[in-house]
Amino acid sequence: MKKYITYIIVMLAGLLLGYLIFNSNSEESSQVSDTHEHSEEEVQMWTCSMHPQIMQPEPGDCPICGMELIPAEAGAEGLTADEFKMTENAMSLANIQTTVVGNADATPGKISLSGKIKENEEANAVQSSHVGGRIEKLYVTYTGEKVNRGQVLATIYSPDLVAAQQELLTAARLKESQPALYKAVRNKLKYWKLNDAQIDKIEASGEVRENLPVYATVSGTVTEKLVQEGDYVKQGQPLYKIANLNTVWAIFDAYESQISNLNVGQEMKITANAYPDKEFSGKISFIDPLLDESSRTVKVRVELKNTDDMLKPGMFVQAELERPEGVQEGSILIPRSAVLWTGTRSLVYVKSNPDEPVFQMKEVKLGDALDNSYEVLEGLSDGDEVVTNGTFTVDAAAQLQGKRSMMNNPESQQKQAMNMKMELPEDFQKKFVKTLDKYFELKDALVNSNPTQAMNAAKASLKTVPEAKLQGMAAAHFKKVEEMLEAISNNENLENQRAHFVILSENMIALTANIDSLGKEIHIQHCPMADSNKGADWLSLSSEVRNPYYGEAMLTCGEVSKTLK
C-alpha cells in the first residue's frame, strides 16, 4: 500500500513540475510575442507608392496626391527617414568603397570647366536668292559640303530676270540717244548680283538667258540646306546657311563660385574627348553678363583656330586654368568619383553609421577642382565618410527603398504639387478665401507657440470650410485640408499641431495657387530646417518671415519662395 502511495506522490509531483515549467515557458513566449508585435507596431510606417518620400506612422492618404498609403518596408529600425541600409553581400558584389574626407592643406588649385564646340556666329552667313523664281538646279545638295566664294550653288528661272534682259537689249540699241535709260537698266541687273562681265556677255550675244546662276558670296561649310529643286522662292529668301569653320567657339558653363576667377583675355588650355592627347589653347573672348537661374551658371566663350577642321560643332570639350588663390587651408576635398550630377544638384552618399552599411544622401555645393578632387563649400564636415566607388549602385538602392536619391527629390515634387493646375468652381473659390483668413490665424497661433489658440483657430477654420463637390486632385487636397484641421482642433500638443500644419499647408498651397482672384498678395514661405530638415512651406500675408514651425526659437528662419496674387 505504501508503495502505491509513493508512486502516486511521485506522479503528482511530476505533473506539478511540468505544469510550472511549461506554463512559465508559455508566459515567456507570450511576452516575447507581445513584445515582438509591439516592436513591429512601433517600426511600421506607411508610404505613398507615387511619393516614397512620404513616411507616416499611421495609414491614410498621401498629402501630395491623395492616394491611399501602403505599408512601408519594415526592418529599418533605428534609421531616420532619409537613411537606408544595404546588405554586406550587396556591398561586396558592387565593390562599394568609402573614404573619410578631411581638411586640405593650402595648395594651388585649378578650375575645370565643361563645354561644347559651336559655330562661330560671327563667321556665319546666309546665302539668299537675289531674284524671285523657280529653282531649276541645285549644285550643292547636302549639308557638310564645302563651298568656295564665287562657286555656283544653284540656277534659278526668273520671269523678272528674263524681262530685265529684254529691256537691256532694247536699251542697248538706244544707248546713244538715251544713255540714262541704258545705264538704269544695267544697274537694275547689278542689283540682282550680275557683274559687268555677265551683263556685257548678254548684250554682246543678243540672247536672253533663262536661268540665272547663284554664286556663293562666302567660303565655308554648308550647315543647312533650305530649298529643294523645283521650289519657288521669293527675292531675298534663304537658300543655304554657310559657316566658316576656320574658327569655332568653345562655350563653357561656369558656376557662380568660379566667376571671380575668370576674365576676358585669360588663357585657357582645352582638350576634346575626341583627341585626349592633343591640347588646344585659346583666350576667353566673352563672359555672359546674365546668370542662368535654373543651372546657376554663366556662359564663357573661347574662340579657337580650327585650320585643320579637327574641332567640329557639337564636340564635348574640357578646359582648365590655374586658380590664383588656390584651395584654402581647411577646405573639404572629395574625390570626383563621389559626386553625382543631376544638372542642378551635386549629390554624395555619406555612410552615417561607421559600423554598419547605413547610408544617407546629401546635397553639396562644390567649389573648384584640384586634380581628381572637388572642393566642397557646403554640405560636408571634416571626418564624414563618403562613397567613392559604386555610387550609382548606392543611389539605385536608395531609389528602390523609396529614399531621397538622384531621381527622388522631395522639394521638386512639392513644387510640382504646388504648380498643378486644378479646375475649382467659382463659388468654391469665393468661399475658400474666407477659410484662408482663419488659416492665417492658425499660423499666427503657431508662431506664438500657443497650442490653445491654435486649437481654437483650427475649429474656426472648420466652420468656414466650403461645401463643394470637387473631383480628382482638388477633392484629394480638400479632403486632406479638412482632416488636418480636425486633427489640430483636437490636439493640445504643440509639436503635433506643427507636424499636422506641414501637411495642411502643402494642401492649402496647392488649392490657393489655383484661385483665380485672391484680392491680395499671399506669400509662400519656405524653411529648409523644418520637418526634420526636409523643409516645409506655409502661407503668409506678410513678406516678413515669421516661422510657425519653430516660433521664437528660430522666428526668422526661412524665405519667400513665391508670391501669389
Coordinates of C-alpha atoms in Angstrom, one line a residue:
M1 CA 0.0 0.0 0.0
K2 CA 2.8 2.4 0.9
K3 CA 4.4 1.5 -2.4
Y4 CA 1.3 2.7 -4.4
I5 CA 1.1 5.9 -2.3
T6 CA 4.8 6.6 -3.1
Y7 CA 4.1 6.2 -6.9
I8 CA 1.1 8.5 -6.7
I9 CA 3.1 11.2 -4.9
V10 CA 5.9 11.0 -7.4
M11 CA 3.4 11.2 -10.3
L12 CA 1.6 14.2 -8.8
A13 CA 5.0 15.9 -8.2
G14 CA 5.9 15.3 -11.8
L15 CA 2.6 16.8 -13.1
L16 CA 3.1 19.8 -10.9
L17 CA 6.7 20.3 -12.0
G18 CA 5.7 20.0 -15.7
Y19 CA 2.8 22.5 -15.2
L20 CA 5.2 25.0 -13.7
I21 CA 7.8 24.6 -16.4
F22 CA 5.5 24.7 -19.4
N23 CA 3.3 27.4 -18.1
S24 CA 6.4 29.6 -17.4
N25 CA 7.6 29.0 -21.0
S26 CA 4.2 29.8 -22.4
E27 CA 4.1 33.1 -20.5
E28 CA 7.6 33.9 -21.6
S29 CA 6.6 33.0 -25.2
S30 CA 3.5 35.2 -24.9
Q31 CA 5.6 38.0 -23.5
V32 CA 8.1 37.7 -26.3
S33 CA 5.3 37.5 -28.9
D34 CA 3.6 40.6 -27.4
T35 CA 7.0 42.4 -27.3
H36 CA 7.7 41.4 -30.9
E37 CA 4.3 42.5 -32.1
H38 CA 4.6 45.7 -30.2
S39 CA 8.0 46.3 -31.7
E40 CA 6.6 45.7 -35.2
E41 CA 3.9 48.2 -34.5
E42 CA 6.5 50.7 -33.5
V43 CA 8.5 50.5 -36.6
Q44 CA 5.6 50.0 -39.1
M45 CA 5.5 53.1 -41.3
W46 CA 3.2 54.0 -44.2
T47 CA 4.2 55.5 -47.5
C48 CA 2.9 56.5 -50.9
S49 CA 3.6 54.4 -54.0
M50 CA 3.9 57.6 -56.1
H51 CA 5.7 59.7 -53.5
P52 CA 8.0 57.4 -51.5
Q53 CA 9.4 60.4 -49.5
I54 CA 6.1 60.4 -47.6
M55 CA 6.5 58.5 -44.3
Q56 CA 3.7 58.4 -41.7
P57 CA 3.3 56.3 -38.6
E58 CA -0.4 55.7 -39.4
P59 CA -2.4 54.7 -42.5
G60 CA -4.2 57.3 -44.5
D61 CA -4.0 59.3 -47.8
C62 CA -0.9 60.8 -49.4
P63 CA -0.8 64.6 -48.6
I64 CA 0.5 65.3 -52.1
C65 CA -1.6 63.2 -54.5
G66 CA -4.4 61.8 -52.2
M67 CA -3.6 58.2 -52.9
E68 CA -4.1 55.6 -50.1
L69 CA -0.9 54.9 -48.3
I70 CA 0.7 51.5 -48.3
P71 CA 2.8 49.8 -45.6
A72 CA 6.5 50.8 -46.0
E73 CA 9.2 48.2 -45.9
A74 CA 9.8 47.1 -42.3
G75 CA 13.2 46.4 -40.8
A76 CA 14.6 50.0 -40.8
E77 CA 14.7 50.1 -37.0
G78 CA 16.7 53.0 -35.6
L79 CA 17.1 54.7 -39.0
T80 CA 16.0 58.2 -39.9
A81 CA 13.6 59.0 -42.7
D82 CA 16.4 59.6 -45.1
E83 CA 18.7 56.7 -44.1
F84 CA 18.7 53.3 -45.7
K85 CA 20.7 50.1 -45.1
M86 CA 22.3 47.7 -47.6
T87 CA 23.4 44.1 -47.1
E88 CA 27.0 43.2 -46.7
N89 CA 26.6 40.9 -49.7
A90 CA 25.4 43.7 -51.9
M91 CA 28.3 45.9 -50.7
S92 CA 30.8 43.2 -51.7
L93 CA 29.2 42.4 -55.1
A94 CA 29.1 46.1 -56.1
N95 CA 32.6 46.8 -54.7
I96 CA 31.3 49.8 -52.8
Q97 CA 34.1 51.7 -51.2
T98 CA 34.1 54.7 -48.9
T99 CA 36.6 57.4 -47.9
V100 CA 36.8 59.6 -44.9
V101 CA 37.2 63.2 -46.0
G102 CA 39.2 65.8 -44.2
N103 CA 40.6 69.3 -44.3
A104 CA 43.1 70.0 -47.1
D105 CA 46.4 71.9 -46.8
A106 CA 46.7 75.1 -48.7
T107 CA 47.7 74.2 -52.2
P108 CA 47.4 75.7 -55.8
G109 CA 44.1 74.8 -57.4
K110 CA 42.7 74.5 -60.9
I111 CA 39.3 75.5 -62.3
S112 CA 37.8 72.8 -64.5
L113 CA 35.0 73.7 -67.0
S114 CA 33.0 71.5 -69.3
G115 CA 31.5 72.7 -72.6
K116 CA 30.8 72.2 -76.3
I117 CA 32.1 73.4 -79.6
K118 CA 29.8 75.7 -81.5
E119 CA 30.0 77.5 -84.8
N120 CA 31.5 81.0 -84.7
E121 CA 28.4 83.0 -85.2
E122 CA 30.4 86.0 -86.4
A123 CA 31.6 83.9 -89.4
N124 CA 28.2 82.5 -90.3
A125 CA 26.4 83.6 -93.5
V126 CA 23.1 83.0 -95.2
Q127 CA 23.1 82.6 -98.9
S128 CA 19.9 84.2 -100.3
S129 CA 18.2 84.4 -103.7
H130 CA 18.6 87.8 -105.2
V131 CA 15.6 87.3 -107.5
G132 CA 12.3 85.5 -107.3
G133 CA 11.7 82.4 -109.4
R134 CA 11.9 78.6 -109.6
I135 CA 14.9 76.6 -108.5
E136 CA 16.0 74.8 -111.7
K137 CA 19.1 73.1 -110.5
L138 CA 21.0 72.7 -107.1
Y139 CA 24.7 72.1 -107.4
V140 CA 25.2 71.8 -103.6
T141 CA 22.9 69.1 -102.5
Y142 CA 23.8 68.1 -98.9
T143 CA 24.9 69.7 -95.6
G144 CA 28.6 69.4 -94.7
E145 CA 29.7 70.2 -98.3
K146 CA 32.4 72.8 -98.6
V147 CA 31.9 75.7 -101.0
N148 CA 34.2 78.5 -102.1
R149 CA 33.4 82.1 -102.8
G150 CA 32.3 82.5 -106.4
Q151 CA 31.2 78.9 -106.8
V152 CA 27.8 78.3 -108.5
L153 CA 25.3 77.0 -105.9
A154 CA 22.1 76.9 -108.0
T155 CA 20.4 78.2 -111.1
I156 CA 17.0 80.0 -110.9
Y157 CA 14.5 80.6 -113.7
S158 CA 13.1 84.1 -113.1
P159 CA 10.5 85.8 -115.3
D160 CA 11.6 89.1 -113.9
L161 CA 15.2 88.5 -114.9
V162 CA 14.1 87.4 -118.5
A163 CA 12.1 90.7 -118.8
A164 CA 15.1 92.7 -117.5
Q165 CA 17.4 91.2 -120.1
Q166 CA 15.0 92.0 -122.8
E167 CA 15.0 95.6 -121.5
L168 CA 18.8 95.6 -121.7
L169 CA 18.9 94.5 -125.3
T170 CA 16.3 97.2 -126.2
A171 CA 18.2 99.9 -124.2
A172 CA 21.5 98.8 -125.8
R173 CA 20.2 99.8 -129.2
L174 CA 19.1 103.2 -127.8
K175 CA 22.1 103.9 -125.6
E176 CA 23.4 106.6 -127.9
S177 CA 20.1 108.5 -127.8
Q178 CA 19.0 107.6 -124.3
P179 CA 22.1 106.8 -122.2
A180 CA 20.3 107.4 -118.9
L181 CA 17.8 104.6 -119.7
Y182 CA 20.6 102.3 -120.7
K183 CA 22.5 103.0 -117.5
A184 CA 19.4 102.4 -115.4
V185 CA 18.7 99.0 -117.0
R186 CA 22.3 97.9 -116.4
N187 CA 22.1 99.0 -112.7
K188 CA 18.9 97.0 -112.3
L189 CA 20.7 93.9 -113.3
K190 CA 23.6 94.7 -111.0
Y191 CA 21.2 94.9 -108.1
W192 CA 20.4 91.2 -108.9
K193 CA 24.1 90.4 -108.4
L194 CA 25.1 90.2 -112.1
N195 CA 28.5 91.7 -112.7
D196 CA 29.6 93.8 -115.6
A197 CA 31.2 90.9 -117.4
Q198 CA 27.9 88.9 -117.3
I199 CA 25.9 91.9 -118.5
D200 CA 28.3 92.6 -121.3
K201 CA 28.1 89.0 -122.4
I202 CA 24.3 89.1 -122.6
E203 CA 24.5 92.4 -124.5
A204 CA 27.1 91.1 -126.9
S205 CA 25.3 87.8 -127.6
G206 CA 21.9 89.5 -128.0
E207 CA 20.4 86.4 -126.4
V208 CA 18.3 86.3 -123.2
R209 CA 19.5 83.8 -120.6
E210 CA 16.5 82.0 -118.9
N211 CA 18.4 80.6 -115.9
L212 CA 20.3 82.8 -113.5
P213 CA 23.3 81.3 -111.7
V214 CA 23.5 81.9 -107.9
Y215 CA 27.1 82.3 -106.8
A216 CA 28.5 81.8 -103.2
T217 CA 29.3 85.1 -101.6
V218 CA 31.5 83.4 -98.9
S219 CA 33.6 80.3 -98.4
G220 CA 32.7 77.8 -95.8
T221 CA 30.7 74.6 -95.0
V222 CA 27.0 74.2 -95.7
T223 CA 25.3 73.7 -92.3
E224 CA 21.7 73.8 -93.6
K225 CA 20.1 73.4 -97.0
L226 CA 16.8 75.3 -97.0
V227 CA 15.3 74.5 -100.5
Q228 CA 14.8 71.7 -103.0
E229 CA 14.9 71.6 -106.8
G230 CA 11.6 72.8 -108.2
D231 CA 10.8 75.1 -105.2
Y232 CA 9.6 78.6 -105.9
V233 CA 11.5 81.2 -104.0
K234 CA 11.0 84.9 -103.3
Q235 CA 13.6 87.6 -103.6
G236 CA 15.8 87.6 -100.5
Q237 CA 14.6 84.0 -99.4
P238 CA 17.5 82.0 -97.8
L239 CA 18.8 79.0 -99.8
Y240 CA 21.7 77.8 -97.7
K241 CA 23.3 78.5 -94.3
I242 CA 27.1 78.5 -94.6
A243 CA 29.5 78.6 -91.7
N244 CA 33.2 79.3 -91.9
L245 CA 34.7 76.8 -89.6
N246 CA 38.3 78.1 -89.7
T247 CA 37.5 79.4 -86.3
V248 CA 35.0 78.0 -83.8
W249 CA 33.7 78.8 -80.4
A250 CA 34.1 76.7 -77.3
I251 CA 31.2 77.5 -74.9
F252 CA 31.6 76.6 -71.3
D253 CA 29.4 76.7 -68.2
A254 CA 30.9 78.3 -65.2
Y255 CA 29.4 78.1 -61.7
E256 CA 28.9 81.2 -59.5
S257 CA 31.8 80.3 -57.3
Q258 CA 34.1 80.2 -60.4
I259 CA 33.1 83.6 -61.9
S260 CA 35.5 85.6 -59.8
N261 CA 38.5 83.7 -61.3
L262 CA 37.6 84.3 -64.9
N263 CA 38.4 87.3 -67.0
V264 CA 38.2 88.3 -70.7
G265 CA 41.6 87.7 -72.3
Q266 CA 42.6 84.9 -69.9
E267 CA 44.4 81.9 -71.5
M268 CA 42.8 78.5 -71.3
K269 CA 44.0 75.0 -72.0
I270 CA 41.4 72.9 -73.8
T271 CA 41.1 69.2 -74.5
A272 CA 38.4 67.4 -76.5
N273 CA 37.1 63.9 -75.9
A274 CA 37.9 63.0 -79.5
Y275 CA 41.6 64.0 -79.1
P276 CA 42.5 63.2 -75.5
D277 CA 46.3 63.6 -76.2
K278 CA 46.0 66.9 -78.0
E279 CA 45.8 70.3 -76.3
F280 CA 44.2 73.4 -77.8
S281 CA 44.7 76.9 -76.4
G282 CA 42.6 80.0 -76.6
K283 CA 41.6 83.1 -74.7
I284 CA 38.3 84.0 -73.1
S285 CA 36.6 86.4 -75.6
F286 CA 33.3 86.8 -73.8
I287 CA 31.6 86.2 -70.4
D288 CA 27.8 86.3 -70.4
P289 CA 26.6 89.1 -68.2
L290 CA 23.4 87.1 -67.3
L291 CA 23.3 84.2 -64.9
D292 CA 21.1 81.2 -65.9
E293 CA 18.9 80.9 -62.9
S294 CA 18.0 77.2 -63.5
S295 CA 21.6 75.9 -63.6
R296 CA 23.2 78.8 -61.7
T297 CA 25.9 79.1 -64.4
V298 CA 27.1 81.7 -66.8
K299 CA 28.3 81.1 -70.4
V300 CA 32.1 81.6 -71.0
R301 CA 33.2 81.8 -74.7
V302 CA 36.7 81.0 -76.1
E303 CA 37.5 81.4 -79.8
L304 CA 39.7 78.7 -81.2
K305 CA 41.6 78.4 -84.5
N306 CA 40.4 75.4 -86.5
T307 CA 42.5 75.4 -89.6
D308 CA 42.7 71.5 -89.8
D309 CA 39.0 71.1 -89.2
M310 CA 39.6 69.0 -86.1
L311 CA 37.1 70.7 -83.9
K312 CA 33.6 70.0 -85.1
P313 CA 30.4 71.7 -83.7
G314 CA 28.8 69.6 -81.0
M315 CA 32.0 68.1 -79.7
F316 CA 32.4 68.0 -75.9
V317 CA 35.5 69.8 -74.5
Q318 CA 37.1 70.5 -71.1
A319 CA 39.1 73.4 -70.0
E320 CA 41.5 74.0 -67.2
L321 CA 43.0 77.2 -65.8
E322 CA 45.0 78.0 -62.7
R323 CA 43.1 79.3 -59.8
P324 CA 45.1 82.3 -58.5
E325 CA 44.5 81.9 -54.8
G326 CA 44.4 78.1 -54.8
V327 CA 42.5 75.9 -52.4
Q328 CA 42.4 77.4 -49.0
E329 CA 43.7 75.5 -45.9
G330 CA 40.9 73.8 -44.1
S331 CA 38.8 73.2 -47.2
I332 CA 37.0 69.9 -47.5
L333 CA 38.1 67.8 -50.6
I334 CA 36.3 64.8 -52.0
P335 CA 37.2 62.5 -55.0
R336 CA 35.4 63.3 -58.2
S337 CA 34.0 59.7 -58.3
A338 CA 32.0 60.6 -55.2
V339 CA 29.8 63.2 -56.9
L340 CA 26.6 62.5 -58.7
W341 CA 25.3 65.3 -61.0
T342 CA 21.6 65.9 -61.8
G343 CA 22.1 69.1 -63.8
T344 CA 21.1 71.4 -61.0
R345 CA 22.3 69.5 -57.9
S346 CA 25.6 67.9 -56.8
L347 CA 25.0 64.9 -54.6
V348 CA 27.1 62.5 -52.5
Y349 CA 26.2 59.5 -50.3
V350 CA 27.5 59.5 -46.7
K351 CA 28.0 56.4 -44.6
S352 CA 26.2 57.6 -41.5
N353 CA 27.0 54.6 -39.3
P354 CA 30.7 53.7 -39.2
D355 CA 29.9 50.1 -38.1
E356 CA 27.0 49.2 -40.4
P357 CA 26.3 49.8 -44.1
V358 CA 23.8 52.6 -43.5
F359 CA 23.8 55.5 -46.0
Q360 CA 22.2 58.9 -46.5
M361 CA 22.2 61.2 -49.5
K362 CA 23.5 64.8 -49.0
E363 CA 23.4 67.7 -51.4
V364 CA 26.7 69.6 -51.6
K365 CA 27.9 72.8 -53.0
L366 CA 31.1 72.4 -54.9
G367 CA 33.9 74.8 -55.5
D368 CA 36.8 74.4 -57.9
A369 CA 38.6 71.2 -59.0
L370 CA 42.0 70.1 -57.8
D371 CA 43.4 67.3 -59.9
N372 CA 41.0 64.4 -59.2
S373 CA 39.1 66.1 -56.4
Y374 CA 36.5 68.8 -55.8
E375 CA 36.5 71.4 -53.1
V376 CA 33.3 71.2 -51.0
L377 CA 31.9 74.6 -49.9
E378 CA 28.8 73.4 -48.1
G379 CA 27.2 70.1 -47.2
L380 CA 30.0 68.0 -45.6
S381 CA 32.2 68.2 -42.5
D382 CA 35.6 67.0 -41.6
G383 CA 35.5 63.3 -40.8
D384 CA 32.4 62.4 -42.9
E385 CA 32.7 59.1 -44.7
V386 CA 31.5 59.3 -48.3
V387 CA 31.0 56.6 -51.0
T388 CA 33.8 56.9 -53.6
N389 CA 33.2 53.7 -55.6
G390 CA 29.9 52.2 -56.6
T391 CA 28.0 55.5 -56.0
F392 CA 25.4 54.7 -58.7
T393 CA 24.7 51.3 -57.0
V394 CA 24.1 53.0 -53.7
D395 CA 21.8 55.5 -55.4
A396 CA 19.8 52.6 -57.0
A397 CA 19.4 51.1 -53.6
A398 CA 18.1 54.4 -52.2
Q399 CA 15.5 54.6 -55.1
L400 CA 14.3 51.0 -54.5
Q401 CA 13.8 51.7 -50.8
G402 CA 11.9 55.0 -51.5
K403 CA 14.6 57.2 -50.0
R404 CA 16.0 60.5 -51.3
S405 CA 18.0 59.9 -54.4
M406 CA 19.0 61.5 -57.8
M407 CA 15.5 60.8 -59.2
N408 CA 13.6 61.3 -56.0
N409 CA 13.8 65.0 -54.9
P410 CA 11.0 65.8 -52.4
E411 CA 11.4 69.6 -52.9
S412 CA 10.8 69.3 -56.7
Q413 CA 7.8 67.0 -56.1
Q414 CA 6.4 69.6 -53.7
K415 CA 6.8 72.3 -56.4
Q416 CA 5.1 70.0 -58.9
A417 CA 2.1 69.7 -56.5
M418 CA 2.2 73.5 -55.9
N419 CA 2.1 74.1 -59.7
M420 CA -0.5 71.5 -60.6
K421 CA -3.5 73.0 -62.4
M422 CA -6.9 72.3 -61.0
E423 CA -10.4 73.4 -62.0
L424 CA -12.1 74.9 -59.0
P425 CA -15.8 76.1 -59.1
E426 CA -16.2 79.9 -58.9
D427 CA -18.5 79.6 -55.9
F428 CA -15.9 77.4 -54.1
Q429 CA -13.1 79.9 -54.8
K430 CA -15.0 82.8 -53.2
K431 CA -15.8 80.8 -50.0
F432 CA -12.3 79.3 -49.8
V433 CA -10.8 82.8 -49.5
K434 CA -12.6 83.0 -46.1
T435 CA -11.0 79.8 -45.0
L436 CA -7.7 81.4 -45.8
D437 CA -8.3 84.1 -43.2
K438 CA -8.8 81.5 -40.5
Y439 CA -5.7 79.7 -41.7
F440 CA -3.6 82.8 -41.1
E441 CA -5.0 83.0 -37.6
L442 CA -3.8 79.4 -37.1
K443 CA -0.4 80.2 -38.5
D444 CA 0.0 83.1 -36.1
A445 CA -1.0 80.9 -33.1
L446 CA 1.8 78.5 -34.0
V447 CA 4.2 81.4 -34.5
N448 CA 3.3 82.5 -30.9
S449 CA 3.7 78.8 -29.7
N450 CA 0.1 78.9 -28.3
P451 CA -1.5 75.4 -28.7
T452 CA -4.8 76.5 -27.2
Q453 CA -5.1 79.4 -29.6
A454 CA -4.1 77.0 -32.5
M455 CA -6.9 74.6 -31.5
N456 CA -9.5 77.4 -31.5
A457 CA -8.3 78.7 -34.8
A458 CA -8.5 75.2 -36.4
K459 CA -12.1 74.8 -35.1
A460 CA -13.0 78.2 -36.5
S461 CA -11.4 77.2 -39.8
L462 CA -13.6 74.1 -40.0
K463 CA -16.7 76.2 -39.7
T464 CA -15.6 78.3 -42.8
V465 CA -14.6 75.3 -45.0
P466 CA -17.0 75.5 -48.0
E467 CA -19.1 72.6 -49.0
A468 CA -18.3 71.7 -52.6
K469 CA -18.3 68.7 -54.9
L470 CA -14.8 68.6 -56.1
Q471 CA -13.2 65.9 -58.3
G472 CA -9.8 64.4 -58.8
M473 CA -6.7 66.1 -57.3
A474 CA -8.8 69.0 -56.0
A475 CA -11.0 66.7 -53.9
A476 CA -8.0 64.9 -52.5
H477 CA -6.3 68.1 -51.4
F478 CA -9.5 69.5 -49.9
K479 CA -10.1 66.3 -48.0
K480 CA -6.7 66.4 -46.5
V481 CA -7.2 70.1 -45.5
E482 CA -10.3 69.0 -43.5
E483 CA -8.5 66.1 -41.9
M484 CA -5.6 68.2 -40.8
L485 CA -7.8 71.0 -39.4
E486 CA -9.8 68.3 -37.5
A487 CA -6.5 66.8 -36.1
I488 CA -5.2 70.2 -34.9
S489 CA -8.5 71.2 -33.4
N490 CA -8.4 68.0 -31.2
N491 CA -4.7 68.1 -30.3
E492 CA -3.2 70.0 -27.4
N493 CA 0.4 69.1 -28.2
L494 CA 2.2 72.0 -29.9
E495 CA 4.7 69.8 -31.8
N496 CA 1.9 67.5 -33.1
Q497 CA 0.0 70.6 -34.2
R498 CA 3.0 71.8 -36.1
A499 CA 3.5 68.4 -37.7
H500 CA -0.1 68.4 -39.0
F501 CA 0.4 72.1 -40.1
V502 CA 3.1 70.9 -42.5
I503 CA 0.6 68.7 -44.4
L504 CA -2.2 71.3 -44.0
S505 CA 0.0 73.9 -45.6
E506 CA 1.1 71.7 -48.5
N507 CA -2.6 71.2 -49.5
M508 CA -3.7 74.7 -48.8
I509 CA -0.9 76.0 -51.1
A510 CA -2.0 73.6 -53.9
L511 CA -5.5 74.9 -53.7
T512 CA -4.6 78.6 -53.2
A513 CA -2.4 78.5 -56.2
N514 CA -5.5 77.7 -58.3
I515 CA -7.6 80.5 -57.0
D516 CA -8.2 83.0 -59.9
S517 CA -8.6 86.1 -57.8
L518 CA -7.2 86.3 -54.2
G519 CA -7.7 90.0 -53.9
K520 CA -4.4 90.5 -52.1
E521 CA -0.8 89.2 -52.2
I522 CA -0.2 85.9 -50.4
H523 CA 3.4 84.8 -50.0
I524 CA 4.6 81.2 -50.0
Q525 CA 7.4 80.9 -47.5
H526 CA 9.9 78.0 -47.0
C527 CA 12.0 76.9 -44.1
P528 CA 14.7 74.3 -45.1
M529 CA 15.2 73.1 -41.5
A530 CA 11.5 72.4 -40.7
D531 CA 10.0 68.8 -40.7
S532 CA 13.3 67.2 -39.6
N533 CA 15.4 69.1 -42.1
K534 CA 13.2 68.0 -45.0
G535 CA 11.9 71.6 -45.4
A536 CA 8.3 72.8 -45.1
D537 CA 6.2 75.7 -46.6
W538 CA 3.4 77.9 -45.3
L539 CA 1.3 80.8 -46.5
S540 CA 1.7 84.3 -45.1
L541 CA 0.1 87.7 -45.7
S542 CA 3.3 89.4 -44.9
S543 CA 6.6 89.1 -46.8
E544 CA 8.4 89.2 -43.4
V545 CA 9.2 85.7 -42.3
R546 CA 7.6 84.6 -39.0
N547 CA 8.2 80.8 -38.7
P548 CA 5.2 78.8 -37.4
Y549 CA 7.3 75.6 -37.1
Y550 CA 9.8 77.0 -34.5
G551 CA 8.3 80.1 -33.1
E552 CA 10.7 82.2 -31.0
A553 CA 13.4 79.5 -31.2
M554 CA 14.0 80.4 -34.9
L555 CA 11.5 83.0 -35.7
T556 CA 13.0 84.4 -38.9
C557 CA 14.2 81.1 -40.4
G558 CA 13.0 80.9 -44.0
E559 CA 12.4 82.9 -47.1
V560 CA 9.7 83.9 -49.6
S561 CA 9.8 81.3 -52.4
K562 CA 6.8 82.6 -54.4
T563 CA 4.1 85.3 -54.3
L564 CA 0.5 84.6 -55.3
K565 CA -1.8 87.4 -56.4

